[in-house]
Structures are given as C-alpha cells and as structure tokens.
Short mmCIF file of N, CA, C and O in Angstrom, two decimals:
data_model
loop_
_atom_site.label_atom_id
_atom_site.label_comp_id
_atom_site.label_asym_id
_atom_site.label_seq_id
_atom_site.Cartn_x
_atom_site.Cartn_y
_atom_site.Cartn_z
N MET A 1 -12.10 -64.21 16.10
CA MET A 1 -11.86 -65.05 14.94
C MET A 1 -12.01 -66.53 15.27
O MET A 1 -12.55 -67.29 14.48
N ILE A 2 -11.52 -66.94 16.43
CA ILE A 2 -11.61 -68.36 16.81
C ILE A 2 -12.40 -68.53 18.09
O ILE A 2 -12.24 -69.52 18.80
N ARG A 3 -13.26 -67.59 18.36
CA ARG A 3 -14.10 -67.64 19.56
C ARG A 3 -15.01 -68.87 19.51
O ARG A 3 -15.53 -69.23 18.47
N GLY A 4 -15.21 -69.46 20.66
CA GLY A 4 -16.16 -70.56 20.75
C GLY A 4 -15.50 -71.91 20.96
O GLY A 4 -14.28 -72.06 20.94
N LYS A 5 -16.34 -72.86 21.15
CA LYS A 5 -15.91 -74.22 21.46
C LYS A 5 -15.39 -74.97 20.24
O LYS A 5 -14.45 -75.77 20.34
N TRP A 6 -15.98 -74.72 19.08
CA TRP A 6 -15.73 -75.59 17.94
C TRP A 6 -14.62 -75.12 17.01
O TRP A 6 -13.97 -75.94 16.36
N LYS A 7 -14.39 -73.82 16.90
CA LYS A 7 -13.41 -73.34 15.92
C LYS A 7 -12.01 -73.87 16.15
O LYS A 7 -11.36 -74.29 15.19
N PRO A 8 -11.49 -73.90 17.40
CA PRO A 8 -10.16 -74.50 17.58
C PRO A 8 -10.13 -75.97 17.17
O PRO A 8 -9.13 -76.43 16.61
N LEU A 9 -11.22 -76.70 17.40
CA LEU A 9 -11.26 -78.11 16.99
C LEU A 9 -11.27 -78.25 15.48
O LEU A 9 -10.65 -79.16 14.92
N ILE A 10 -11.98 -77.35 14.80
CA ILE A 10 -11.99 -77.36 13.34
C ILE A 10 -10.59 -77.08 12.81
O ILE A 10 -10.09 -77.77 11.90
N LEU A 11 -9.92 -76.07 13.38
CA LEU A 11 -8.55 -75.75 12.97
C LEU A 11 -7.63 -76.95 13.20
O LEU A 11 -6.78 -77.26 12.36
N TRP A 12 -7.80 -77.60 14.35
CA TRP A 12 -6.97 -78.76 14.69
C TRP A 12 -7.12 -79.85 13.63
O TRP A 12 -6.14 -80.46 13.19
N GLN A 13 -8.34 -80.11 13.20
CA GLN A 13 -8.58 -81.14 12.19
C GLN A 13 -8.03 -80.73 10.82
O GLN A 13 -7.46 -81.55 10.11
N LEU A 14 -8.20 -79.45 10.48
CA LEU A 14 -7.73 -78.99 9.17
C LEU A 14 -6.20 -78.92 9.10
O LEU A 14 -5.63 -78.93 8.01
N LYS A 15 -5.55 -78.84 10.25
CA LYS A 15 -4.09 -78.85 10.26
C LYS A 15 -3.56 -80.17 9.72
O LYS A 15 -2.49 -80.23 9.14
N LYS A 16 -4.35 -81.22 9.86
CA LYS A 16 -3.96 -82.54 9.35
C LYS A 16 -4.01 -82.61 7.83
O LYS A 16 -3.44 -83.51 7.24
N GLY A 17 -4.76 -81.68 7.21
CA GLY A 17 -4.87 -81.66 5.76
C GLY A 17 -6.26 -81.28 5.31
O GLY A 17 -7.17 -81.05 6.12
N THR A 18 -6.44 -81.20 4.01
CA THR A 18 -7.71 -80.85 3.40
C THR A 18 -8.77 -81.85 3.85
O THR A 18 -8.51 -83.04 3.95
N CYS A 19 -9.98 -81.32 4.10
CA CYS A 19 -11.02 -82.18 4.66
C CYS A 19 -12.39 -81.77 4.15
O CYS A 19 -12.67 -80.58 3.98
N SER A 20 -13.26 -82.73 3.94
CA SER A 20 -14.64 -82.47 3.55
C SER A 20 -15.47 -82.17 4.79
O SER A 20 -15.10 -82.56 5.90
N PRO A 21 -16.62 -81.52 4.61
CA PRO A 21 -17.49 -81.28 5.76
C PRO A 21 -17.92 -82.57 6.47
O PRO A 21 -17.97 -82.61 7.70
N SER A 22 -18.21 -83.61 5.72
CA SER A 22 -18.63 -84.86 6.35
C SER A 22 -17.50 -85.48 7.16
O SER A 22 -17.73 -86.02 8.25
N ALA A 23 -16.27 -85.40 6.67
CA ALA A 23 -15.13 -85.93 7.41
C ALA A 23 -14.89 -85.10 8.68
O ALA A 23 -14.56 -85.65 9.73
N LEU A 24 -15.07 -83.78 8.58
CA LEU A 24 -14.92 -82.93 9.76
C LEU A 24 -15.97 -83.30 10.82
O LEU A 24 -15.67 -83.42 12.00
N LYS A 25 -17.21 -83.49 10.37
CA LYS A 25 -18.29 -83.82 11.31
C LYS A 25 -18.00 -85.15 12.02
O LYS A 25 -18.22 -85.28 13.22
N LYS A 26 -17.47 -86.12 11.29
CA LYS A 26 -17.15 -87.42 11.89
C LYS A 26 -16.00 -87.31 12.89
O LYS A 26 -15.98 -88.01 13.90
N SER A 27 -15.04 -86.43 12.61
CA SER A 27 -13.85 -86.34 13.46
C SER A 27 -14.04 -85.44 14.67
O SER A 27 -13.25 -85.49 15.60
N ILE A 28 -15.09 -84.60 14.67
CA ILE A 28 -15.34 -83.70 15.80
C ILE A 28 -16.60 -84.19 16.51
O ILE A 28 -17.72 -83.86 16.12
N ARG A 29 -16.39 -84.95 17.54
CA ARG A 29 -17.50 -85.57 18.27
C ARG A 29 -18.38 -84.50 18.92
O ARG A 29 -17.90 -83.61 19.59
N GLY A 30 -19.69 -84.59 18.68
CA GLY A 30 -20.66 -83.72 19.33
C GLY A 30 -21.07 -82.49 18.54
O GLY A 30 -22.01 -81.81 18.92
N ILE A 31 -20.38 -82.18 17.45
CA ILE A 31 -20.75 -80.99 16.67
C ILE A 31 -21.93 -81.31 15.76
O ILE A 31 -21.98 -82.38 15.15
N SER A 32 -22.88 -80.40 15.70
CA SER A 32 -24.02 -80.60 14.80
C SER A 32 -23.66 -80.09 13.41
O SER A 32 -22.74 -79.28 13.24
N GLN A 33 -24.39 -80.54 12.42
CA GLN A 33 -24.18 -80.09 11.04
C GLN A 33 -24.35 -78.59 10.96
O GLN A 33 -23.56 -77.90 10.31
N LYS A 34 -25.37 -78.06 11.62
CA LYS A 34 -25.65 -76.62 11.59
C LYS A 34 -24.48 -75.83 12.17
O LYS A 34 -24.04 -74.84 11.57
N MET A 35 -23.96 -76.25 13.33
CA MET A 35 -22.85 -75.54 13.95
C MET A 35 -21.59 -75.64 13.10
O MET A 35 -20.85 -74.66 12.95
N LEU A 36 -21.33 -76.80 12.54
CA LEU A 36 -20.16 -76.98 11.69
C LEU A 36 -20.21 -76.02 10.51
O LEU A 36 -19.25 -75.29 10.24
N LEU A 37 -21.33 -76.00 9.80
CA LEU A 37 -21.46 -75.12 8.64
C LEU A 37 -21.37 -73.65 9.03
O LEU A 37 -20.75 -72.85 8.31
N GLN A 38 -21.95 -73.29 10.16
CA GLN A 38 -21.89 -71.90 10.62
C GLN A 38 -20.44 -71.49 10.91
O GLN A 38 -19.99 -70.42 10.48
N HIS A 39 -19.72 -72.33 11.62
CA HIS A 39 -18.33 -72.01 11.95
C HIS A 39 -17.43 -72.03 10.71
O HIS A 39 -16.52 -71.20 10.61
N LEU A 40 -17.67 -72.95 9.80
CA LEU A 40 -16.89 -72.96 8.56
C LEU A 40 -17.12 -71.65 7.80
O LEU A 40 -16.17 -71.06 7.28
N HIS A 41 -18.35 -71.19 7.75
CA HIS A 41 -18.66 -69.93 7.07
C HIS A 41 -17.93 -68.76 7.74
O HIS A 41 -17.34 -67.91 7.05
N GLU A 42 -17.94 -68.71 9.07
CA GLU A 42 -17.27 -67.63 9.79
C GLU A 42 -15.75 -67.67 9.56
O GLU A 42 -15.11 -66.63 9.38
N LEU A 43 -15.18 -68.87 9.57
CA LEU A 43 -13.74 -69.00 9.31
C LEU A 43 -13.39 -68.62 7.88
O LEU A 43 -12.33 -68.02 7.63
N LEU A 44 -14.27 -68.94 6.94
CA LEU A 44 -14.07 -68.51 5.54
C LEU A 44 -14.10 -66.99 5.44
O LEU A 44 -13.26 -66.39 4.77
N THR A 45 -15.06 -66.37 6.10
CA THR A 45 -15.22 -64.91 6.05
C THR A 45 -13.98 -64.20 6.61
O THR A 45 -13.58 -63.16 6.10
N CYS A 46 -13.37 -64.78 7.64
CA CYS A 46 -12.18 -64.18 8.27
C CYS A 46 -10.90 -64.49 7.50
O CYS A 46 -9.84 -63.97 7.84
N GLY A 47 -10.97 -65.35 6.50
CA GLY A 47 -9.78 -65.70 5.73
C GLY A 47 -8.88 -66.72 6.40
O GLY A 47 -7.72 -66.86 6.04
N VAL A 48 -9.43 -67.44 7.38
CA VAL A 48 -8.65 -68.45 8.10
C VAL A 48 -8.60 -69.76 7.32
O VAL A 48 -7.61 -70.49 7.36
N ILE A 49 -9.68 -70.05 6.60
CA ILE A 49 -9.74 -71.25 5.76
C ILE A 49 -10.23 -70.85 4.37
O ILE A 49 -10.77 -69.76 4.18
N LYS A 50 -10.03 -71.75 3.43
CA LYS A 50 -10.59 -71.61 2.08
C LYS A 50 -11.22 -72.94 1.72
O LYS A 50 -10.98 -73.96 2.37
N LYS A 51 -12.02 -72.91 0.66
CA LYS A 51 -12.63 -74.15 0.21
C LYS A 51 -12.48 -74.30 -1.29
O LYS A 51 -12.36 -73.31 -2.02
N THR A 52 -12.48 -75.54 -1.71
CA THR A 52 -12.51 -75.86 -3.13
C THR A 52 -13.76 -76.69 -3.36
O THR A 52 -14.16 -77.47 -2.51
N SER A 53 -14.36 -76.48 -4.51
CA SER A 53 -15.57 -77.23 -4.86
C SER A 53 -15.41 -77.81 -6.26
O SER A 53 -14.91 -77.14 -7.16
N SER A 54 -15.85 -79.05 -6.43
CA SER A 54 -15.90 -79.64 -7.76
C SER A 54 -17.37 -79.72 -8.16
O SER A 54 -18.23 -80.00 -7.32
N TYR A 55 -17.65 -79.47 -9.39
CA TYR A 55 -19.03 -79.39 -9.84
C TYR A 55 -19.48 -80.61 -10.63
O TYR A 55 -20.45 -80.57 -11.33
N GLY A 56 -18.77 -81.72 -10.48
CA GLY A 56 -19.20 -82.96 -11.12
C GLY A 56 -20.21 -83.66 -10.24
O GLY A 56 -20.80 -83.08 -9.35
N TYR A 57 -20.39 -84.94 -10.52
CA TYR A 57 -21.27 -85.73 -9.67
C TYR A 57 -20.44 -86.82 -9.04
O TYR A 57 -19.73 -87.52 -9.76
N PRO A 58 -20.45 -86.99 -7.77
CA PRO A 58 -21.15 -86.17 -6.78
C PRO A 58 -20.39 -84.86 -6.52
O PRO A 58 -19.19 -84.78 -6.74
N LEU A 59 -21.11 -83.86 -6.03
CA LEU A 59 -20.49 -82.60 -5.67
C LEU A 59 -19.51 -82.85 -4.53
O LEU A 59 -19.78 -83.65 -3.64
N LYS A 60 -18.38 -82.17 -4.56
CA LYS A 60 -17.38 -82.36 -3.51
C LYS A 60 -16.84 -81.01 -3.08
O LYS A 60 -16.46 -80.19 -3.91
N THR A 61 -16.83 -80.77 -1.79
CA THR A 61 -16.29 -79.55 -1.21
C THR A 61 -15.24 -79.93 -0.18
O THR A 61 -15.48 -80.82 0.63
N ASP A 62 -14.09 -79.30 -0.25
CA ASP A 62 -13.02 -79.53 0.72
C ASP A 62 -12.57 -78.21 1.30
O ASP A 62 -12.56 -77.18 0.61
N TYR A 63 -12.19 -78.23 2.57
CA TYR A 63 -11.70 -77.05 3.27
C TYR A 63 -10.24 -77.25 3.64
O TYR A 63 -9.80 -78.38 3.89
N PHE A 64 -9.50 -76.15 3.69
CA PHE A 64 -8.09 -76.21 4.07
C PHE A 64 -7.68 -74.89 4.72
O PHE A 64 -8.35 -73.86 4.54
N LEU A 65 -6.59 -74.93 5.49
CA LEU A 65 -6.10 -73.75 6.17
C LEU A 65 -5.36 -72.83 5.21
O LEU A 65 -4.59 -73.30 4.36
N THR A 66 -5.57 -71.53 5.36
CA THR A 66 -4.79 -70.54 4.63
C THR A 66 -3.51 -70.26 5.44
O THR A 66 -3.33 -70.82 6.52
N GLU A 67 -2.65 -69.39 4.93
CA GLU A 67 -1.46 -69.01 5.70
C GLU A 67 -1.87 -68.37 7.02
O GLU A 67 -1.26 -68.63 8.06
N ARG A 68 -2.90 -67.53 6.99
CA ARG A 68 -3.42 -66.93 8.22
C ARG A 68 -3.90 -68.01 9.17
O ARG A 68 -3.66 -67.96 10.37
N GLY A 69 -4.59 -69.01 8.65
CA GLY A 69 -5.09 -70.10 9.45
C GLY A 69 -3.97 -70.91 10.09
O GLY A 69 -4.07 -71.34 11.24
N LYS A 70 -2.88 -71.09 9.36
CA LYS A 70 -1.73 -71.83 9.90
C LYS A 70 -1.11 -71.07 11.07
O LYS A 70 -0.70 -71.67 12.06
N LYS A 71 -1.05 -69.74 10.96
CA LYS A 71 -0.51 -68.93 12.06
C LYS A 71 -1.42 -69.00 13.27
O LYS A 71 -0.96 -69.11 14.41
N ILE A 72 -2.72 -68.93 13.05
CA ILE A 72 -3.67 -69.02 14.16
C ILE A 72 -3.60 -70.40 14.79
O ILE A 72 -3.67 -70.53 16.01
N TYR A 73 -3.43 -71.43 13.99
CA TYR A 73 -3.28 -72.78 14.52
C TYR A 73 -2.08 -72.85 15.46
O TYR A 73 -2.16 -73.49 16.52
N GLU A 74 -0.98 -72.20 15.09
CA GLU A 74 0.20 -72.19 15.96
C GLU A 74 -0.14 -71.59 17.32
O GLU A 74 0.29 -72.10 18.36
N ALA A 75 -0.93 -70.52 17.33
CA ALA A 75 -1.33 -69.89 18.60
C ALA A 75 -2.21 -70.84 19.41
O ALA A 75 -2.03 -70.98 20.63
N VAL A 76 -3.13 -71.53 18.76
CA VAL A 76 -4.00 -72.49 19.44
C VAL A 76 -3.15 -73.62 20.02
O VAL A 76 -3.38 -74.06 21.15
N SER A 77 -2.17 -74.06 19.28
CA SER A 77 -1.29 -75.13 19.74
C SER A 77 -0.51 -74.70 20.98
O SER A 77 -0.35 -75.49 21.92
N ILE A 78 -0.03 -73.47 21.00
CA ILE A 78 0.68 -72.95 22.17
C ILE A 78 -0.26 -72.89 23.37
O ILE A 78 0.12 -73.29 24.48
N MET A 79 -1.49 -72.43 23.15
CA MET A 79 -2.46 -72.37 24.24
C MET A 79 -2.75 -73.77 24.78
O MET A 79 -2.87 -73.97 25.99
N GLN A 80 -2.84 -74.76 23.90
CA GLN A 80 -3.07 -76.13 24.35
C GLN A 80 -1.90 -76.62 25.19
O GLN A 80 -2.08 -77.25 26.23
N SER A 81 -0.70 -76.32 24.75
CA SER A 81 0.49 -76.74 25.48
C SER A 81 0.52 -76.14 26.89
O SER A 81 0.82 -76.85 27.87
N VAL A 82 0.18 -74.87 27.00
CA VAL A 82 0.13 -74.22 28.31
C VAL A 82 -0.95 -74.87 29.17
O VAL A 82 -0.74 -75.14 30.36
N GLY A 83 -2.10 -75.16 28.58
CA GLY A 83 -3.19 -75.81 29.30
C GLY A 83 -2.79 -77.18 29.81
O GLY A 83 -3.10 -77.55 30.95
N ILE A 84 -2.08 -77.95 28.99
CA ILE A 84 -1.62 -79.27 29.41
C ILE A 84 -0.64 -79.15 30.57
O ILE A 84 -0.73 -79.88 31.55
N ASP A 85 0.28 -78.18 30.47
CA ASP A 85 1.23 -77.97 31.57
C ASP A 85 0.51 -77.63 32.87
O ASP A 85 0.86 -78.14 33.93
N MET A 86 -0.51 -76.78 32.79
CA MET A 86 -1.27 -76.41 33.99
C MET A 86 -2.01 -77.61 34.57
O MET A 86 -2.05 -77.78 35.79
N MET A 87 -2.55 -78.46 33.71
CA MET A 87 -3.27 -79.64 34.19
C MET A 87 -2.30 -80.64 34.83
O MET A 87 -2.65 -81.29 35.81
N LEU A 88 -1.09 -80.73 34.29
CA LEU A 88 -0.09 -81.61 34.90
C LEU A 88 0.29 -81.10 36.29
O LEU A 88 0.46 -81.89 37.23
N GLU A 89 0.41 -79.78 36.41
CA GLU A 89 0.71 -79.19 37.72
C GLU A 89 -0.41 -79.45 38.72
O GLU A 89 -0.16 -79.56 39.92
N ASP A 90 -1.64 -79.57 38.24
CA ASP A 90 -2.80 -79.84 39.10
C ASP A 90 -3.08 -81.34 39.26
O ASP A 90 -4.15 -81.72 39.73
N ASN A 91 -2.12 -82.16 38.83
CA ASN A 91 -2.24 -83.63 38.97
C ASN A 91 -3.47 -84.19 38.25
O ASN A 91 -4.18 -85.03 38.79
N ARG A 92 -3.68 -83.75 37.02
CA ARG A 92 -4.82 -84.25 36.25
C ARG A 92 -4.36 -85.12 35.08
O ARG A 92 -4.92 -85.08 33.99
N GLU A 93 -3.33 -85.93 35.32
CA GLU A 93 -2.78 -86.80 34.27
C GLU A 93 -3.81 -87.78 33.74
O GLU A 93 -3.82 -88.08 32.54
N ASP A 94 -4.67 -88.30 34.63
CA ASP A 94 -5.68 -89.27 34.19
C ASP A 94 -6.60 -88.68 33.13
O ASP A 94 -6.92 -89.33 32.14
N PHE A 95 -7.04 -87.45 33.36
CA PHE A 95 -7.91 -86.78 32.40
C PHE A 95 -7.20 -86.63 31.05
O PHE A 95 -7.78 -86.91 30.00
N LEU A 96 -5.94 -86.21 31.09
CA LEU A 96 -5.17 -86.03 29.85
C LEU A 96 -4.96 -87.35 29.14
O LEU A 96 -5.03 -87.42 27.91
N ARG A 97 -4.71 -88.41 29.88
CA ARG A 97 -4.57 -89.73 29.25
C ARG A 97 -5.88 -90.18 28.61
O ARG A 97 -5.87 -90.72 27.51
N ASP A 98 -7.00 -89.95 29.30
CA ASP A 98 -8.32 -90.31 28.75
C ASP A 98 -8.59 -89.59 27.43
O ASP A 98 -9.23 -90.14 26.54
N LYS A 99 -8.11 -88.36 27.32
CA LYS A 99 -8.32 -87.56 26.11
C LYS A 99 -7.25 -87.83 25.05
O LYS A 99 -7.30 -87.26 23.97
N GLY A 100 -6.27 -88.67 25.37
CA GLY A 100 -5.22 -89.00 24.41
C GLY A 100 -4.18 -87.92 24.25
O GLY A 100 -3.50 -87.83 23.23
N LEU A 101 -4.03 -87.08 25.25
CA LEU A 101 -3.07 -85.98 25.17
C LEU A 101 -1.74 -86.29 25.85
O LEU A 101 -0.81 -85.50 25.80
N LEU A 102 -1.65 -87.43 26.49
CA LEU A 102 -0.38 -87.88 27.09
C LEU A 102 0.01 -89.22 26.55
O LEU A 102 -0.77 -90.04 26.20
#
C-alpha cells in the first residue's frame, strides 16, 4: 500500500491538510509529475486518500487522507521515530539536523 520512496512523503504532506497536486509537487523535492500522479492514483485505489474536484474555471483538485490513510500515517510516523532513534545511536545527528529532523 505504501511501498516505494514517494508514498510515505505524500502521506506526510497530506497529514498537514488538504493539498492540490501542484502544492504536493512543490513540497516533495525531486518527485516528477508522472510519479506523483501515479502514486496518487495508487493511494486512491487503496482507499488511503480521496480527492475532491471542482468543475468551475479553473479546475481544482484536492487530495486528503481518509481514516485508513490517517492510521497508515501513524504507522509511518512510528517507523520514522524508530529510524531517528537508530540514527542517533549511530551518531548521525548532523544528517538529521541537515534534514530538519532535530
């Protein structure tokens, strides 16, 4: 469901609130438009996220976490916490500070 490099990052951004595809692309450094749309589609299919669309001009699409997505986000958050603890044990504080995690 969340396999791959980008899906946890997408979940992380959507935890902050409803987001448009363009805002997601700007906030996730290095992701291509194609990969973003592919992963959004896969997350939609699994029921992890939902989208709303407005049919006026300009067209607007926003994505948000479902209840299932919020539970999966909690698991991702726990995994991140364990990873940070392991990196601290390995004396990698500089890397964590560079990434803004400390």
